[in-house]
Amino acid sequence: MKTHALSAEVLRGEGLTSQRARDRLVTKLREDGIKDLRVLEAIRRLPRHVFIDEAMASRAYENTALPIGHGQTISQPWVVARMTEALIERGVPQRVLEIGTGSGYQAAVLATLVPEIHTVERIEELLRSARRRFRQLGFENLRSKHDDGHLGWPSEAPFNAIILTAAGEGIPQQLFDQLAPGGVLVAPVGPSGAQTLLRLHLDAEGELVSENLGDVSFVPMLGGMV
Ligand code: SAH
């Protein structure tokens, strides 16, 4: 099989994709309230320009969502940072499940911070591109699967944390069923234009605790696979 090794030059980036551009993005994220130094360092090190089309690479370090094809977007860096922060705040989870691989950027940020990450995507072509990037960047703690994320990944459950990067009207029961005791779930919930980011966990009495982390705008969680 052909290997798609990225040259050191491409990985490093230049001009608007250089380390300086990443440093400026991190400064902006700090100004906008991201505090966790582990998250900021992961974003400082990971080349986001590798996760989007070359034609748009010069915009990779703007704090904005960008199209990745198939009507989908790579999430805004601030949102990736906030969700990652929310996920690891109470301790770094051992095993994480992500629903909505997309470009693979959020999964890769997590893969630099947690021991094991599993990610599920319903659009095969997006998943194929994401997998190529994971290989190019040398991640070995990242597994991915082409499936409808409503089902989670039962054979690999339970997970200590679950993150959804597409918004549904609610959270599928199957995902709760795959959360380990003490686990945390972070997800955008609600219809387009009125979504909130929620963090859910079970307290010591087994009661579901929900925290509202603010307004967000995500693509919808859809059913089936393509
Ligand atoms: N985490 C991604 C965000 C991509 S946008 C990134 O960092 O780039 C959300 C993704 O969720 C899209 O790729 C979309 O195809 C996917 N998605 C939507 N519904 C899904 C479902 N039911 N199962 C799996 N993936 C889904």
CSV table of C-alpha atoms and ligand atoms in Angstrom, one decimal:
chain,number,residue,atom,x,y,z
A,1,MET,CA,0.0,0.0,0.0
A,2,LYS,CA,1.1,3.5,-0.7
A,3,THR,CA,2.2,5.4,2.4
A,4,HIS,CA,1.3,9.0,2.5
A,5,ALA,CA,4.2,10.4,4.6
A,6,LEU,CA,3.9,14.1,5.0
A,7,SER,CA,7.1,15.9,4.5
A,8,ALA,CA,8.6,17.6,7.6
A,9,GLU,CA,8.1,21.0,5.8
A,10,VAL,CA,4.3,20.4,5.4
A,11,LEU,CA,4.0,19.2,9.0
A,12,ARG,CA,5.9,22.2,10.3
A,13,GLY,CA,4.0,24.6,8.1
A,14,GLU,CA,5.1,28.1,7.0
A,15,GLY,CA,3.7,31.6,7.0
A,16,LEU,CA,0.0,31.3,8.0
A,17,THR,CA,0.4,27.6,8.9
A,18,SER,CA,3.7,28.1,10.9
A,19,GLN,CA,4.3,27.6,14.6
A,20,ARG,CA,3.9,31.3,15.1
A,21,ALA,CA,0.4,31.1,13.7
A,22,ARG,CA,-0.4,28.3,16.1
A,23,ASP,CA,1.1,30.3,19.0
A,24,ARG,CA,-1.1,33.3,18.1
A,25,LEU,CA,-4.2,31.0,18.1
A,26,VAL,CA,-3.3,29.8,21.6
A,27,THR,CA,-2.9,33.4,22.8
A,28,LYS,CA,-6.4,34.1,21.4
A,29,LEU,CA,-7.8,31.0,23.1
A,30,ARG,CA,-6.3,32.1,26.5
A,31,GLU,CA,-7.8,35.6,26.1
A,32,ASP,CA,-11.2,33.9,25.4
A,33,GLY,CA,-11.1,32.0,28.6
A,34,ILE,CA,-9.4,28.7,27.9
A,35,LYS,CA,-7.3,28.0,31.0
A,36,ASP,CA,-6.1,24.3,31.0
A,37,LEU,CA,-2.5,24.4,30.0
A,38,ARG,CA,-2.5,20.8,28.9
A,39,VAL,CA,-5.2,21.7,26.3
A,40,LEU,CA,-3.5,24.8,25.2
A,41,GLU,CA,-0.2,22.9,24.7
A,42,ALA,CA,-2.0,20.2,22.7
A,43,ILE,CA,-3.4,22.8,20.4
A,44,ARG,CA,-0.1,24.6,20.2
A,45,ARG,CA,1.6,21.4,19.0
A,46,LEU,CA,-0.9,19.8,16.7
A,47,PRO,CA,-0.9,21.1,13.1
A,48,ARG,CA,-4.6,21.9,12.4
A,49,HIS,CA,-3.7,22.8,8.8
A,50,VAL,CA,-3.1,19.0,8.2
A,51,PHE,CA,-6.8,18.4,9.0
A,52,ILE,CA,-8.3,20.6,6.3
A,53,ASP,CA,-8.0,21.0,2.5
A,54,GLU,CA,-4.8,22.6,1.2
A,55,ALA,CA,-6.9,25.3,-0.4
A,56,MET,CA,-8.0,26.5,3.0
A,57,ALA,CA,-4.9,25.7,5.0
A,58,SER,CA,-4.0,29.4,5.3
A,59,ARG,CA,-7.2,29.8,7.5
A,60,ALA,CA,-6.4,26.9,9.7
A,61,TYR,CA,-5.3,29.0,12.7
A,62,GLU,CA,-8.2,31.4,12.6
A,63,ASN,CA,-10.6,30.7,15.5
A,64,THR,CA,-13.4,29.5,13.2
A,65,ALA,CA,-15.1,26.4,11.9
A,66,LEU,CA,-14.2,25.5,8.3
A,67,PRO,CA,-15.9,23.3,5.7
A,68,ILE,CA,-14.4,19.8,5.3
A,69,GLY,CA,-16.7,18.5,2.5
A,70,HIS,CA,-20.0,16.6,2.6
A,71,GLY,CA,-21.7,19.6,4.3
A,72,GLN,CA,-19.6,19.0,7.4
A,73,THR,CA,-17.2,21.3,9.3
A,74,ILE,CA,-14.1,21.0,11.4
A,75,SER,CA,-15.1,22.6,14.8
A,76,GLN,CA,-14.0,26.0,15.8
A,77,PRO,CA,-10.7,25.7,17.9
A,78,TRP,CA,-12.3,27.5,20.9
A,79,VAL,CA,-15.1,24.9,21.0
A,80,VAL,CA,-12.6,22.0,20.6
A,81,ALA,CA,-10.6,23.5,23.5
A,82,ARG,CA,-13.6,24.1,25.7
A,83,MET,CA,-15.0,20.5,25.2
A,84,THR,CA,-11.6,19.0,25.8
A,85,GLU,CA,-11.1,21.0,28.9
A,86,ALA,CA,-14.6,20.0,30.1
A,87,LEU,CA,-13.8,16.3,29.5
A,88,ILE,CA,-10.5,16.2,31.4
A,89,GLU,CA,-11.3,18.7,34.2
A,90,ARG,CA,-12.1,16.0,36.8
A,91,GLY,CA,-9.2,13.8,35.9
A,92,VAL,CA,-7.8,12.4,32.6
A,93,PRO,CA,-10.2,9.6,31.4
A,94,GLN,CA,-8.4,6.4,30.4
A,95,ARG,CA,-10.8,5.5,27.6
A,96,VAL,CA,-12.7,8.0,25.5
A,97,LEU,CA,-15.3,7.6,22.8
A,98,GLU,CA,-16.0,10.3,20.3
A,99,ILE,CA,-19.0,10.4,18.0
A,100,GLY,CA,-18.4,12.4,14.8
A,101,THR,CA,-14.8,12.0,13.7
A,102,GLY,CA,-15.1,14.5,10.9
A,103,SER,CA,-11.7,15.8,10.0
A,104,GLY,CA,-10.2,13.9,13.0
A,105,TYR,CA,-8.9,17.1,14.7
A,106,GLN,CA,-10.8,16.8,17.9
A,107,ALA,CA,-9.9,13.1,18.2
A,108,ALA,CA,-6.2,14.0,17.6
A,109,VAL,CA,-6.3,16.7,20.3
A,110,LEU,CA,-7.7,14.1,22.7
A,111,ALA,CA,-5.2,11.5,21.6
A,112,THR,CA,-2.3,13.7,22.8
A,113,LEU,CA,-4.0,13.9,26.2
A,114,VAL,CA,-5.7,10.6,27.0
A,115,PRO,CA,-4.4,7.0,26.9
A,116,GLU,CA,-7.0,5.6,24.5
A,117,ILE,CA,-9.5,7.2,22.1
A,118,HIS,CA,-12.1,5.5,19.9
A,119,THR,CA,-14.0,7.6,17.3
A,120,VAL,CA,-17.0,6.8,15.1
A,121,GLU,CA,-18.0,8.5,11.9
A,122,ARG,CA,-21.0,7.8,9.6
A,123,ILE,CA,-19.5,9.3,6.4
A,124,GLU,CA,-16.9,6.8,5.0
A,125,GLU,CA,-15.0,9.3,2.9
A,126,LEU,CA,-14.4,11.6,5.8
A,127,LEU,CA,-13.3,8.7,8.0
A,128,ARG,CA,-10.8,7.6,5.3
A,129,SER,CA,-9.2,11.0,5.2
A,130,ALA,CA,-9.1,11.3,9.0
A,131,ARG,CA,-7.5,7.8,9.2
A,132,ARG,CA,-4.8,8.9,6.7
A,133,ARG,CA,-4.0,11.9,8.9
A,134,PHE,CA,-3.8,9.8,12.1
A,135,ARG,CA,-1.3,7.5,10.3
A,136,GLN,CA,0.7,10.5,9.0
A,137,LEU,CA,0.9,12.0,12.5
A,138,GLY,CA,1.9,8.6,14.0
A,139,PHE,CA,-1.0,8.2,16.5
A,140,GLU,CA,-1.1,4.7,17.9
A,141,ASN,CA,-3.7,5.2,20.6
A,142,LEU,CA,-6.6,6.1,18.3
A,143,ARG,CA,-9.1,3.6,16.8
A,144,SER,CA,-11.9,4.5,14.4
A,145,LYS,CA,-14.9,2.9,13.0
A,146,HIS,CA,-17.4,3.6,10.2
A,147,ASP,CA,-20.8,3.3,11.8
A,148,ASP,CA,-23.9,5.2,13.0
A,149,GLY,CA,-22.7,6.8,16.3
A,150,HIS,CA,-26.1,6.5,17.8
A,151,LEU,CA,-25.0,3.0,18.6
A,152,GLY,CA,-21.7,3.9,20.2
A,153,TRP,CA,-19.1,1.2,20.1
A,154,PRO,CA,-20.6,-1.5,22.4
A,155,SER,CA,-17.8,-4.1,21.9
A,156,GLU,CA,-15.2,-1.6,23.3
A,157,ALA,CA,-17.4,-0.2,26.1
A,158,PRO,CA,-17.3,1.0,28.8
A,159,PHE,CA,-15.7,4.4,28.3
A,160,ASN,CA,-14.7,6.8,31.0
A,161,ALA,CA,-15.7,9.7,28.8
A,162,ILE,CA,-17.9,10.2,25.7
A,163,ILE,CA,-17.9,13.3,23.5
A,164,LEU,CA,-20.4,14.1,20.8
A,165,THR,CA,-19.4,16.5,18.1
A,166,ALA,CA,-22.7,16.6,16.3
A,167,ALA,CA,-25.9,17.8,17.9
A,168,GLY,CA,-29.1,15.8,18.5
A,169,GLU,CA,-32.3,16.7,20.2
A,170,GLY,CA,-31.3,14.4,23.0
A,171,ILE,CA,-28.5,11.9,23.9
A,172,PRO,CA,-29.0,8.3,22.7
A,173,GLN,CA,-29.6,5.9,25.6
A,174,GLN,CA,-27.0,3.5,24.1
A,175,LEU,CA,-24.3,6.0,24.8
A,176,PHE,CA,-25.3,6.4,28.4
A,177,ASP,CA,-25.2,2.6,28.7
A,178,GLN,CA,-21.6,2.6,27.5
A,179,LEU,CA,-20.4,5.1,30.1
A,180,ALA,CA,-18.4,3.6,32.9
A,181,PRO,CA,-19.3,4.5,36.5
A,182,GLY,CA,-18.1,8.0,37.3
A,183,GLY,CA,-17.8,8.7,33.6
A,184,VAL,CA,-18.5,12.1,32.0
A,185,LEU,CA,-20.3,12.9,28.7
A,186,VAL,CA,-20.0,16.2,26.9
A,187,ALA,CA,-22.4,16.9,24.0
A,188,PRO,CA,-24.1,19.7,22.1
A,189,VAL,CA,-27.9,19.3,22.4
A,190,GLY,CA,-30.8,21.0,20.7
A,191,PRO,CA,-32.0,22.1,17.3
A,192,SER,CA,-30.0,24.2,14.9
A,193,GLY,CA,-29.7,27.8,16.2
A,194,ALA,CA,-30.6,26.9,19.8
A,195,GLN,CA,-28.0,24.4,21.0
A,196,THR,CA,-26.3,24.2,24.3
A,197,LEU,CA,-23.2,22.4,25.3
A,198,LEU,CA,-23.9,20.0,28.2
A,199,ARG,CA,-21.6,18.1,30.5
A,200,LEU,CA,-23.3,15.2,32.2
A,201,HIS,CA,-22.2,12.8,34.9
A,202,LEU,CA,-23.6,10.5,37.5
A,203,ASP,CA,-23.0,11.6,41.1
A,204,ALA,CA,-22.2,9.4,44.1
A,205,GLU,CA,-26.0,8.6,44.5
A,206,GLY,CA,-26.3,7.6,40.9
A,207,GLU,CA,-28.2,10.7,40.0
A,208,LEU,CA,-27.6,12.3,36.6
A,209,VAL,CA,-26.1,15.8,37.0
A,210,SER,CA,-26.2,18.2,34.0
A,211,GLU,CA,-24.1,21.4,33.6
A,212,ASN,CA,-24.8,23.9,30.9
A,213,LEU,CA,-21.5,25.1,29.4
A,214,GLY,CA,-22.9,27.7,27.1
A,215,ASP,CA,-24.4,28.2,23.6
A,216,VAL,CA,-22.8,26.4,20.6
A,217,SER,CA,-23.4,25.7,17.0
A,218,PHE,CA,-22.8,22.2,15.6
A,219,VAL,CA,-23.9,20.3,12.5
A,220,PRO,CA,-26.8,17.9,13.3
A,221,MET,CA,-26.4,14.3,14.4
A,222,LEU,CA,-27.9,12.2,11.5
A,223,GLY,CA,-28.9,8.6,11.3
A,224,GLY,CA,-27.5,5.8,9.2
A,225,MET,CA,-24.2,5.5,7.3
A,226,VAL,CA,-23.0,6.8,4.0
B,1,SAH,N1,-14.9,16.2,15.6
B,1,SAH,C1,-15.0,16.7,14.2
B,1,SAH,C2,-16.2,17.6,14.0
B,1,SAH,C3,-16.8,17.2,12.7
B,1,SAH,S1,-18.5,17.8,12.4
B,1,SAH,C4,-13.7,17.5,13.9
B,1,SAH,O1,-12.9,17.8,14.8
B,1,SAH,O2,-13.5,17.8,12.7
B,1,SAH,C5,-19.4,16.4,13.1
B,1,SAH,C6,-19.3,15.1,12.4
B,1,SAH,O3,-20.2,14.2,13.0
B,1,SAH,C7,-19.5,15.1,10.9
B,1,SAH,O4,-18.4,14.5,10.3
B,1,SAH,C8,-20.7,14.2,10.7
B,1,SAH,O5,-20.7,13.4,9.6
B,1,SAH,C9,-20.6,13.3,12.0
B,1,SAH,N2,-21.9,12.7,12.4
B,1,SAH,C10,-23.1,13.2,12.4
B,1,SAH,N3,-24.0,12.3,12.8
B,1,SAH,C11,-23.3,11.2,13.1
B,1,SAH,C12,-23.7,9.9,13.6
B,1,SAH,N4,-24.9,9.5,13.8
B,1,SAH,N5,-22.7,9.0,13.8
B,1,SAH,C13,-21.4,9.3,13.5
B,1,SAH,N6,-21.0,10.5,13.1
B,1,SAH,C14,-21.9,11.4,12.9
